[in-house]
Structure formats: structure tokens, C-alpha cells
PDB file of C-alpha atoms in Angstrom:
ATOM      1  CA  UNK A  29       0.000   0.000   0.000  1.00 58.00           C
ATOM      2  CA  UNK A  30       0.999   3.093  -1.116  1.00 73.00           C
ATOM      3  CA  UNK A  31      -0.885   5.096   1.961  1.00 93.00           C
ATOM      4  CA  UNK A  32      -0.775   8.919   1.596  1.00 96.00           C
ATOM      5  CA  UNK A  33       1.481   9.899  -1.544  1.00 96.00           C
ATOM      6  CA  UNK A  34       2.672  13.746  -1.599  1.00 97.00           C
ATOM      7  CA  UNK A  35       4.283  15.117  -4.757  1.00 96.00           C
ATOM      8  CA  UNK A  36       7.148  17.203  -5.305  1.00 97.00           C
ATOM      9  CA  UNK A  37       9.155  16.311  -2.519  1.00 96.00           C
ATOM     10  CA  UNK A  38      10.765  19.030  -2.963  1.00 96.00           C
ATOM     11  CA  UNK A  39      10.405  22.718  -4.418  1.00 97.00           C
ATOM     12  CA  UNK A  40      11.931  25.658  -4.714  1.00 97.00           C
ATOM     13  CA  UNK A  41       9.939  29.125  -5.926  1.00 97.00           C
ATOM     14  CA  UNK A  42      10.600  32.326  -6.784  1.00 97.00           C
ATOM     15  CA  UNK A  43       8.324  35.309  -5.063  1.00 98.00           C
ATOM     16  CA  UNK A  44       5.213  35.234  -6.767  1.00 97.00           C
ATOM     17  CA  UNK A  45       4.784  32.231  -9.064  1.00 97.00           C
ATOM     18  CA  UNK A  46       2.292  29.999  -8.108  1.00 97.00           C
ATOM     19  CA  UNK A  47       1.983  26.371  -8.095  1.00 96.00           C
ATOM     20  CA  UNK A  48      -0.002  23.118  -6.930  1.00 97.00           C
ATOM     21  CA  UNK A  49       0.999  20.604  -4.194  1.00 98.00           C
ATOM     22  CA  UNK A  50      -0.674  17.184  -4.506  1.00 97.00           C
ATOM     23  CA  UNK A  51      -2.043  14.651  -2.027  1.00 97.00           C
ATOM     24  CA  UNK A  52      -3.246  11.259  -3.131  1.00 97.00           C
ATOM     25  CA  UNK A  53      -4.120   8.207  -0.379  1.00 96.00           C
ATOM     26  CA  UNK A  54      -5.186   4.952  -1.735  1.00 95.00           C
ATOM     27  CA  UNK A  55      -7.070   4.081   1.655  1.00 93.00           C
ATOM     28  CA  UNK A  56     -10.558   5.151   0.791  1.00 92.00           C
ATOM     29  CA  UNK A  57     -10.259   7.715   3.544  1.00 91.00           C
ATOM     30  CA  UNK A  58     -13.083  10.299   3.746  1.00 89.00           C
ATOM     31  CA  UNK A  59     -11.257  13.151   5.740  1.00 90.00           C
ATOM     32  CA  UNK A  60      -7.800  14.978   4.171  1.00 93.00           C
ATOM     33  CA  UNK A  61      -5.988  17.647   5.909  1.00 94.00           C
ATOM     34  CA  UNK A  62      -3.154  20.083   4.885  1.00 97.00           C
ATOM     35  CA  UNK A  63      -0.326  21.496   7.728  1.00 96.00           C
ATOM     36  CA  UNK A  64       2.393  23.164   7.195  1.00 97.00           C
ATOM     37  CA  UNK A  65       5.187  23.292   9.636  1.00 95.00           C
ATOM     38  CA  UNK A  66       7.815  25.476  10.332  1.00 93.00           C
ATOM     39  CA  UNK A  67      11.628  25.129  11.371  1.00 87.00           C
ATOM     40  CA  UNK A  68      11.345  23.649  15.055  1.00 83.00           C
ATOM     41  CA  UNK A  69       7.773  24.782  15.302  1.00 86.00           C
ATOM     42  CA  UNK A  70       4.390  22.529  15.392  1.00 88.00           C
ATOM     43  CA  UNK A  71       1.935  21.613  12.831  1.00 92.00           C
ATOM     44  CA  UNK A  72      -0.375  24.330  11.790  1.00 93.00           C
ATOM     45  CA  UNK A  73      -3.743  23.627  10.129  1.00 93.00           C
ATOM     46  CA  UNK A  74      -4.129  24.933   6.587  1.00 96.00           C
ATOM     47  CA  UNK A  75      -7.245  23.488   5.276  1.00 95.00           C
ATOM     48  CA  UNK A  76      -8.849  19.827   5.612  1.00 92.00           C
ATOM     49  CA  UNK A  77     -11.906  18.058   3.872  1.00 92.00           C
ATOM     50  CA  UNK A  78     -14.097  15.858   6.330  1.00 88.00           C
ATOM     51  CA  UNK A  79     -15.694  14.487   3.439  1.00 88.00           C
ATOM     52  CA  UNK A  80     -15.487  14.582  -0.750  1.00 89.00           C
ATOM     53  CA  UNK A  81     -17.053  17.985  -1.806  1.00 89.00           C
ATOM     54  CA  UNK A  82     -16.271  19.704   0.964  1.00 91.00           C
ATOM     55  CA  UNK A  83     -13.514  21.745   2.189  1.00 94.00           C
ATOM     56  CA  UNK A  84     -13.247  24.007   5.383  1.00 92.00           C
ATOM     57  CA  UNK A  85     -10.248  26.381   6.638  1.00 93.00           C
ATOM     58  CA  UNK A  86      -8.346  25.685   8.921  1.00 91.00           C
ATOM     59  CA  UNK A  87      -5.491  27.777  11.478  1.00 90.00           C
ATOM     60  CA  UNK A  88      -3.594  29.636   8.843  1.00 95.00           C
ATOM     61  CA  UNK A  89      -5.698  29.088   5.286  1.00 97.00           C
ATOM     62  CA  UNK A  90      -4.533  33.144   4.305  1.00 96.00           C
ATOM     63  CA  UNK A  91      -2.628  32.682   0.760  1.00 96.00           C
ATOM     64  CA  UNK A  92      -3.571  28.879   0.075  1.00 98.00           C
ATOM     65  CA  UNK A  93      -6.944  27.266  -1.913  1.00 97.00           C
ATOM     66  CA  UNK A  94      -7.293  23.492  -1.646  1.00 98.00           C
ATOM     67  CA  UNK A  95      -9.752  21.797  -4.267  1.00 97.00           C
ATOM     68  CA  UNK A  96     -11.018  18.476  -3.203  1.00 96.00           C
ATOM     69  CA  UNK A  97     -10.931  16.903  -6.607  1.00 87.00           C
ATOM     70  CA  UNK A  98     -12.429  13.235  -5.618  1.00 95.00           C
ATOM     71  CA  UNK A  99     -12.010  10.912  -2.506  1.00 94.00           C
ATOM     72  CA  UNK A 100      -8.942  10.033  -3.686  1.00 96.00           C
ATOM     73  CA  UNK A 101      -6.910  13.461  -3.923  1.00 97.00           C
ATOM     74  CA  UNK A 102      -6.804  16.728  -2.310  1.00 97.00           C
ATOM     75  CA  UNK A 103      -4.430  19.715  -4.057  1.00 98.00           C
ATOM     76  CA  UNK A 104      -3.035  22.742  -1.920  1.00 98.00           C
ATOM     77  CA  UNK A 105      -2.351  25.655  -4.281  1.00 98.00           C
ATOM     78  CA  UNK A 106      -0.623  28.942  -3.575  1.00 97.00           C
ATOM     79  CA  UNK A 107      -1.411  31.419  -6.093  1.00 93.00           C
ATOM     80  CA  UNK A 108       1.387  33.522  -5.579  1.00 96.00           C
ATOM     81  CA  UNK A 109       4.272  32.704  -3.582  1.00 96.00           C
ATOM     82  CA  UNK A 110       5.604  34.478  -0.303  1.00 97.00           C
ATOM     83  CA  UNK A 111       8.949  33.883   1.472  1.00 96.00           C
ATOM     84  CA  UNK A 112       6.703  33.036   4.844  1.00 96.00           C
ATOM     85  CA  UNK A 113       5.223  30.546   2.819  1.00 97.00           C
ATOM     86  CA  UNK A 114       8.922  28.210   3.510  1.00 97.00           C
ATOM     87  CA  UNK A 115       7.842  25.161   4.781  1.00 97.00           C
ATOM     88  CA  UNK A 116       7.623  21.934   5.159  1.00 97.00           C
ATOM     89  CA  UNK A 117       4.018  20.779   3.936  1.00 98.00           C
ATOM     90  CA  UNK A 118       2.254  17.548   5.267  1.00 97.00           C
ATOM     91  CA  UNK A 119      -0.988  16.180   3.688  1.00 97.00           C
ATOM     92  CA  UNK A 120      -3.017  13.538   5.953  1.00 95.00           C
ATOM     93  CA  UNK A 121      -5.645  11.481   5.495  1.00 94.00           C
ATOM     94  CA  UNK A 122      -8.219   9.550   8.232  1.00 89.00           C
ATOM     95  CA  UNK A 123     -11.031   7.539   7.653  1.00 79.00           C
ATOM     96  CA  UNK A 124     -12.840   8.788  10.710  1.00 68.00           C
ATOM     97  CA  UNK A 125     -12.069   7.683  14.498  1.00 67.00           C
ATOM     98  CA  UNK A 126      -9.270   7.931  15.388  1.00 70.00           C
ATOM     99  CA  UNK A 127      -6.028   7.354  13.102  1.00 85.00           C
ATOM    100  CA  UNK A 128      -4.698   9.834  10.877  1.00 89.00           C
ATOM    101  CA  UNK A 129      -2.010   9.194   8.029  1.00 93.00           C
ATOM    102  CA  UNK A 130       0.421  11.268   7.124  1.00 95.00           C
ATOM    103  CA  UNK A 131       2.271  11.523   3.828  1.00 96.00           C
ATOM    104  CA  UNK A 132       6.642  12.407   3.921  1.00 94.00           C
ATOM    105  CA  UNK A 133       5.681  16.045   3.181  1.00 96.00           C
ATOM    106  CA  UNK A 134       6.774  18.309   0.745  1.00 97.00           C
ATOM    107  CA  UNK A 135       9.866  20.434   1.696  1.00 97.00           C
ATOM    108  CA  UNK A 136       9.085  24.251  -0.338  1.00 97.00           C
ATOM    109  CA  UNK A 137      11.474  27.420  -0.418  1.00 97.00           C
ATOM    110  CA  UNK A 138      10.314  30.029  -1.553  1.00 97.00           C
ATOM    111  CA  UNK A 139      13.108  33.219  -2.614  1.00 97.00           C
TER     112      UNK A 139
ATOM    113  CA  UNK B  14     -11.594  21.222  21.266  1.00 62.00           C
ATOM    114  CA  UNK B  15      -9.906  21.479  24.286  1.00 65.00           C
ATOM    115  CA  UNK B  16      -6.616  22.786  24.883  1.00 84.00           C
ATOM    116  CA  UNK B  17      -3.122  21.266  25.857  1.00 91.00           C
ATOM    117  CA  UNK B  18      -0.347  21.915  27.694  1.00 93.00           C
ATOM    118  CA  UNK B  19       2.822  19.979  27.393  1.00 95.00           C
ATOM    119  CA  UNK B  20       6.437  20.286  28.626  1.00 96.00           C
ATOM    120  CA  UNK B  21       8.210  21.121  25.691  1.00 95.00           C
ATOM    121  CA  UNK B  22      11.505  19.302  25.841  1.00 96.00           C
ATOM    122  CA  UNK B  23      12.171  15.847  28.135  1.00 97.00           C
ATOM    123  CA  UNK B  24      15.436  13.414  28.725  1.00 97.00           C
ATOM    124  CA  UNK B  25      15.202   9.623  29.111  1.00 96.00           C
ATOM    125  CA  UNK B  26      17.455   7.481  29.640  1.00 97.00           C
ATOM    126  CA  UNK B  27      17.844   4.756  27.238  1.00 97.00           C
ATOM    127  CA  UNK B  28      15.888   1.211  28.590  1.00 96.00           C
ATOM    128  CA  UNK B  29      14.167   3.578  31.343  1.00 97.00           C
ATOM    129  CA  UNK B  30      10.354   4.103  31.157  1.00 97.00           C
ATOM    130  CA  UNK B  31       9.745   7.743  29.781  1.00 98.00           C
ATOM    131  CA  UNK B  32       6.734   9.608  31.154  1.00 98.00           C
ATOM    132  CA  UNK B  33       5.817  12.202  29.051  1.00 98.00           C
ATOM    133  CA  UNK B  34       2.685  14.271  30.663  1.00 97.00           C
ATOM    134  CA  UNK B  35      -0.108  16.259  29.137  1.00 96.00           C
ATOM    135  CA  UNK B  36      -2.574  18.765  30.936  1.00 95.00           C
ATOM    136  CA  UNK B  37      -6.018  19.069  29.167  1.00 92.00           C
ATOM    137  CA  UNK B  38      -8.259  20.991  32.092  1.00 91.00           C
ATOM    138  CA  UNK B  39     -10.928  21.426  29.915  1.00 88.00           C
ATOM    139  CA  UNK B  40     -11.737  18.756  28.419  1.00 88.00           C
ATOM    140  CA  UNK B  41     -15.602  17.930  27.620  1.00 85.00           C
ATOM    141  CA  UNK B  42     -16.871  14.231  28.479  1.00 84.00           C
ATOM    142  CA  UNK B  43     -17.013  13.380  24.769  1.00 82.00           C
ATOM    143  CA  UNK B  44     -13.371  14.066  23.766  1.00 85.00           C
ATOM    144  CA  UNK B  45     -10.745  11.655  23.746  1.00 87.00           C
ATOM    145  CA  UNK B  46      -7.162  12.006  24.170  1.00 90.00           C
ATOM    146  CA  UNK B  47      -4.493  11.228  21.347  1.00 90.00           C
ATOM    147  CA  UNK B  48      -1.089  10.986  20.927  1.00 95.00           C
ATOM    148  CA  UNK B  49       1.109  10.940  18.007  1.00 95.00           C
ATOM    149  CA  UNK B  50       5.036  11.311  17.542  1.00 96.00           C
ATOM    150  CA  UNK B  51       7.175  12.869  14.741  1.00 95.00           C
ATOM    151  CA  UNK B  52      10.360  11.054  14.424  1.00 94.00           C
ATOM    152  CA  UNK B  53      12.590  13.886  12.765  1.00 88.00           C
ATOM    153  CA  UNK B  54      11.415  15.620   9.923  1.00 82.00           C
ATOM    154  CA  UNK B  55       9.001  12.503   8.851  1.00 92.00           C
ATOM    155  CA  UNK B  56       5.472  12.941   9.065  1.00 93.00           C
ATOM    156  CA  UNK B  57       3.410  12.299  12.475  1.00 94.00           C
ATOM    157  CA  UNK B  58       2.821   8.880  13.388  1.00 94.00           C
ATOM    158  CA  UNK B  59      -0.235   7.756  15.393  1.00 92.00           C
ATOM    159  CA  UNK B  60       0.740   6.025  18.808  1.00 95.00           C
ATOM    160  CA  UNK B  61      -2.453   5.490  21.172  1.00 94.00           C
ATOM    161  CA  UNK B  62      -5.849   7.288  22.036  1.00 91.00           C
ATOM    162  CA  UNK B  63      -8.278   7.314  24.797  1.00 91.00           C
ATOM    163  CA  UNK B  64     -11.279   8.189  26.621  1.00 89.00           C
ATOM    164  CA  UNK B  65     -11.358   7.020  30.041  1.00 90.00           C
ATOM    165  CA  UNK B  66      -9.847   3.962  30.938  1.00 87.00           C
ATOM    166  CA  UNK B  67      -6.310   3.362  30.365  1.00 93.00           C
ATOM    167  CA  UNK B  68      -4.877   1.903  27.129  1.00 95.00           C
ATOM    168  CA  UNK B  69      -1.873  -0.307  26.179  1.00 96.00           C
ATOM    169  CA  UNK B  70      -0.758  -1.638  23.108  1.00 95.00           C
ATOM    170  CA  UNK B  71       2.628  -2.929  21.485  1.00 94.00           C
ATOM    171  CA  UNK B  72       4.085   1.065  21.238  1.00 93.00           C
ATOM    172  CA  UNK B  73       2.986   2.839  24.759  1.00 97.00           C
ATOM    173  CA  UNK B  74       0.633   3.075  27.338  1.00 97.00           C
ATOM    174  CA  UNK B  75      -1.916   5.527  28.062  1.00 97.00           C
ATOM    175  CA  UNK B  76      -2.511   6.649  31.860  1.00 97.00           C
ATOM    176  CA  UNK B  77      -5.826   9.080  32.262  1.00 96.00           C
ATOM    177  CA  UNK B  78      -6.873  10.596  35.496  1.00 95.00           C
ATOM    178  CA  UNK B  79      -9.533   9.908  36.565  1.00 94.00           C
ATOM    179  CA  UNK B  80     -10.741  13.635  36.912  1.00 94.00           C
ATOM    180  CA  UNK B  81      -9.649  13.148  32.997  1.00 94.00           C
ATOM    181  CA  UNK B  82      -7.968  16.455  33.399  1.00 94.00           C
ATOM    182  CA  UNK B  83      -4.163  15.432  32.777  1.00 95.00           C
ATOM    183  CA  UNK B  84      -2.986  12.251  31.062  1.00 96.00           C
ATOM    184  CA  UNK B  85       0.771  10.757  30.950  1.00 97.00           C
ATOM    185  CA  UNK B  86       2.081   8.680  27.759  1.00 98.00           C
ATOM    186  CA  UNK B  87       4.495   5.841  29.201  1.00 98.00           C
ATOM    187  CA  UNK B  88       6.942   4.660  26.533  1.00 97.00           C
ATOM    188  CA  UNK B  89       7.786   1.382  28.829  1.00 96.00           C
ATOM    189  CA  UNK B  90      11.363   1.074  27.793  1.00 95.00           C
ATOM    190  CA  UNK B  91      12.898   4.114  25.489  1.00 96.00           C
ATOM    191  CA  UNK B  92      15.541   3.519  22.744  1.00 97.00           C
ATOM    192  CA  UNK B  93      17.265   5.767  20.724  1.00 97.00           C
ATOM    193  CA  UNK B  94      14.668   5.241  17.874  1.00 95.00           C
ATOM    194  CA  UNK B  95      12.283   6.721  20.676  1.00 97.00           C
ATOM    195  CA  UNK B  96      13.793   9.966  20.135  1.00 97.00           C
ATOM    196  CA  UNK B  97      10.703  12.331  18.558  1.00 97.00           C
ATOM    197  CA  UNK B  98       8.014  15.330  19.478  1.00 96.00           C
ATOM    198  CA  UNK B  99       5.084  13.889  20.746  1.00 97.00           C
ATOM    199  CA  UNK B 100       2.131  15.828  20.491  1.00 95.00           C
ATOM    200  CA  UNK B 101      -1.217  15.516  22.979  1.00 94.00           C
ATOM    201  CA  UNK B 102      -4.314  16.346  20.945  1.00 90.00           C
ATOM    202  CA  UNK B 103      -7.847  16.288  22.532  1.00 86.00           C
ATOM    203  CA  UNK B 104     -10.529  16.254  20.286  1.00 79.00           C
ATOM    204  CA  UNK B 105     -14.291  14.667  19.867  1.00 67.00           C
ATOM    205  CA  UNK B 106     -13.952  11.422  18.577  1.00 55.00           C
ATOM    206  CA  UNK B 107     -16.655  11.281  16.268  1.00 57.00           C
ATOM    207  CA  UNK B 108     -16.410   9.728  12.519  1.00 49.00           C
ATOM    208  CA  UNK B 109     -17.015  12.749  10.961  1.00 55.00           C
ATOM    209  CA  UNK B 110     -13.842  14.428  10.357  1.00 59.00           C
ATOM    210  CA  UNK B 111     -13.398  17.446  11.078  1.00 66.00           C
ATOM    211  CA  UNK B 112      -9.921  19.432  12.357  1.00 76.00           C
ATOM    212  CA  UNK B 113      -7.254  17.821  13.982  1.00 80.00           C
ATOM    213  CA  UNK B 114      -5.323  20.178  15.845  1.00 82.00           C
ATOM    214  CA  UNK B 115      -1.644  20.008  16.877  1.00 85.00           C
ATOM    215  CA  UNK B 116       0.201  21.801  19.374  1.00 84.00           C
ATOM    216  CA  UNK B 117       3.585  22.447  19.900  1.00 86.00           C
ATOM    217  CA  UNK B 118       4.471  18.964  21.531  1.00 93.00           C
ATOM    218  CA  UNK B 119       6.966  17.816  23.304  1.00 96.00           C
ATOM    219  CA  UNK B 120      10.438  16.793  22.281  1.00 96.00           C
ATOM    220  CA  UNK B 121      11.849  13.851  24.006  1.00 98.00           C
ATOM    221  CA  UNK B 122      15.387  12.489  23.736  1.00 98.00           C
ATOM    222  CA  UNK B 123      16.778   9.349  24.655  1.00 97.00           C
ATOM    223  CA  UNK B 124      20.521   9.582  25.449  1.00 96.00           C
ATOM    224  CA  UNK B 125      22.627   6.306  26.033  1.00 95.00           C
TER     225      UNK B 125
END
């Protein structure tokens, strides 16, 4: 099993382009989430999904859109790239209960 | 969801039991307690949850108090591999979705 797949791994910007971060999990999951997390900080909350066709903001959702395109895959996009957006990204997935999944997160730089 | 408080950096001695605590004062009767680890820059890992009663299985033990208002993860005999943040998260365990919320954890290392 594949689990929770994120893609790049990594990803380096300039200011102000824009780009798409993927999450796929082949678990038949209902619930996705999106963190991001900063050098020696916690996980932050960007956005999740508790269910396919819906999609709810999270801690710190200011400069990201997520689309939930089908149970399968939820995409994190930043339209236009800040330096404070640095971080390490982490896409998760949990059926319901108790267990969430995590994927080996995208690492993104952005100068 | 209720908030936590954890210490945010711990020692253990390698084969010694490692206690790491959690305070959750305000926790409602219908949220459970989690805990998850984050080995170094990997993504979290799911250990153990709870309710009331304490819980054991093959990675830790859970200890609740009674009063439900603190709860201590027991990692029975560290190794270096135990080195990680763990993070306390209380939140209704319903099978809904909705957020799941971390804090800033704790970071435990295990030193020979």
C-alpha cells in the first residue's frame, strides 16, 4: 500500500509564481488535511476536507486554496508565492475515528 | 476542542520508562485524548488514544486521570529510535472528520 502519496518532494519558488501541491491516499479515507510546519515549530492547520465535496479552513488558510478533486486526492495551491510561505508541507488522510495518516511532506522554499 | 499543555523538551534514559505528561483541564466528556510522535522531519505517526480507561498496546501506554484532566504517555522502555516530538491532541472522537489540531508537543530524547 501506497498510503498517503505527496508530490514534489521538494520545491523551490521564486516570489510570486504559483503552483499546486498534490495529495493522493489509496485508503478510501473520507477526511484529508493540509499542515504546514515550520523550522522547530508545530503543525499548523491549513485546510482539511471531512468528506469529498467539501472543504473548510483551517489555522492559517490566508494565501492557500485546496480543491477536493475526488475521494482520492486533495491539491493545496498557492497562487502567488511568499517567502513566509517556507515550509515543510504535510498532507493527511483519516477515515474517521481515530487514526490519521500522514504523507513524507513536501519540503518548499520560496526566494 | 480542548486545549493542551505539554512540557516542551524531556530526557530519558535509554531502557528507562519515559513519562511524558499532558494537561487538558478542559476537556468535555465526549473528547478523547491522542497521541502521536514525529520522528525527525518525517510525518506524524499515530501512537495510542483514549477516553477514560487506560490503554496499552505494542508502542505505549496511556494513563488518564480519573478527573480526565491530565494524562501521561508511558513509553515502557525508550531507545534511541524513541527519540521524537510527541504531540497531545484532545478532540471529539466522532467519525465525521473534522480538524485535527496540533500543538507544539513535546520533544523527548533518549541519550545512552
Amino acid at each position: 500500500n501506497a498510503g498517503v502519496t505527496q508530490t514534489p518532494k521538494f520545491q523551490v519558488l521564486k516570489t510570486g509564481q504559483s503552483m499546486t501541491l498534490q495529495c493522493a491516499q489509496d485508503m478510501n479515507h473520507n477526511s484529508m488535511y493540509w499542515y504546514r510546519q515550520d523550522p522547530g515549530m508545530g503543525l499548523r492547520l491549513i485546510y482539511y476536507s471531512a468528506s469529498e465535496g467539501t472543504t473548510d479552513k483551517g489555522e492559517v488558510p490566508n494565501g492557500y486554496n485546496v480543491s477536493r478533486l475526488n475521494k482520492r486526492e486533495f491539491s493545496l495551491r498557492l497562487e502567488s508565492a511568499a517567502p513566509s510561505q517556507t515550509s515543510v508541507y504535510f498532507c493527511a488522510s483519516r477515515r474517521g475515528g481515530f487514526e490519521a495518516f500522514f504523507g513524507q511532506g513536501t519540503r518548499l522554499t520560496v526566494v | 476542542d480542548a486545549k493542551t499543555t505539554q512540557p516542551p523538551s524531556m530526557d530519558c534514559a535509554e531502557g528507562r520508562a519515559a513519562n511524558l505528561p499532558c494537561n487538558h483541564s478542559t476537556i468535555s466528556g465526549n473528547e478523547y485524548v491522542y497521541w502521536y510522535r514525529q520522528i525527525h522531519s518525517q510525518g506524524p505517526q499515530y501512537i495510542i488514544h483514549g477516553l477514560k480507561n487506560n490503554e496499552t498496546n505494542e508502542m505505549a501506554s496511556l494513563i488518564i486521570t480519573e478527573d480526565r484532566k491530565s494524562s501521561t504517555l508511558i513509553l515502557p522502555h525508550a531507545t534511541l529510535r524513541d527519540t521524537a516530538v510527541y504531540y497531545c491532541i484532545v478532540r471529539v472522537g466522532d467519525n465525521q472528520g473534522g480538524k485535527l489540531i496540533f500543538g507544539q508537543g513535546t520533544e523527548l530524547s533518549v541519550k545512552p
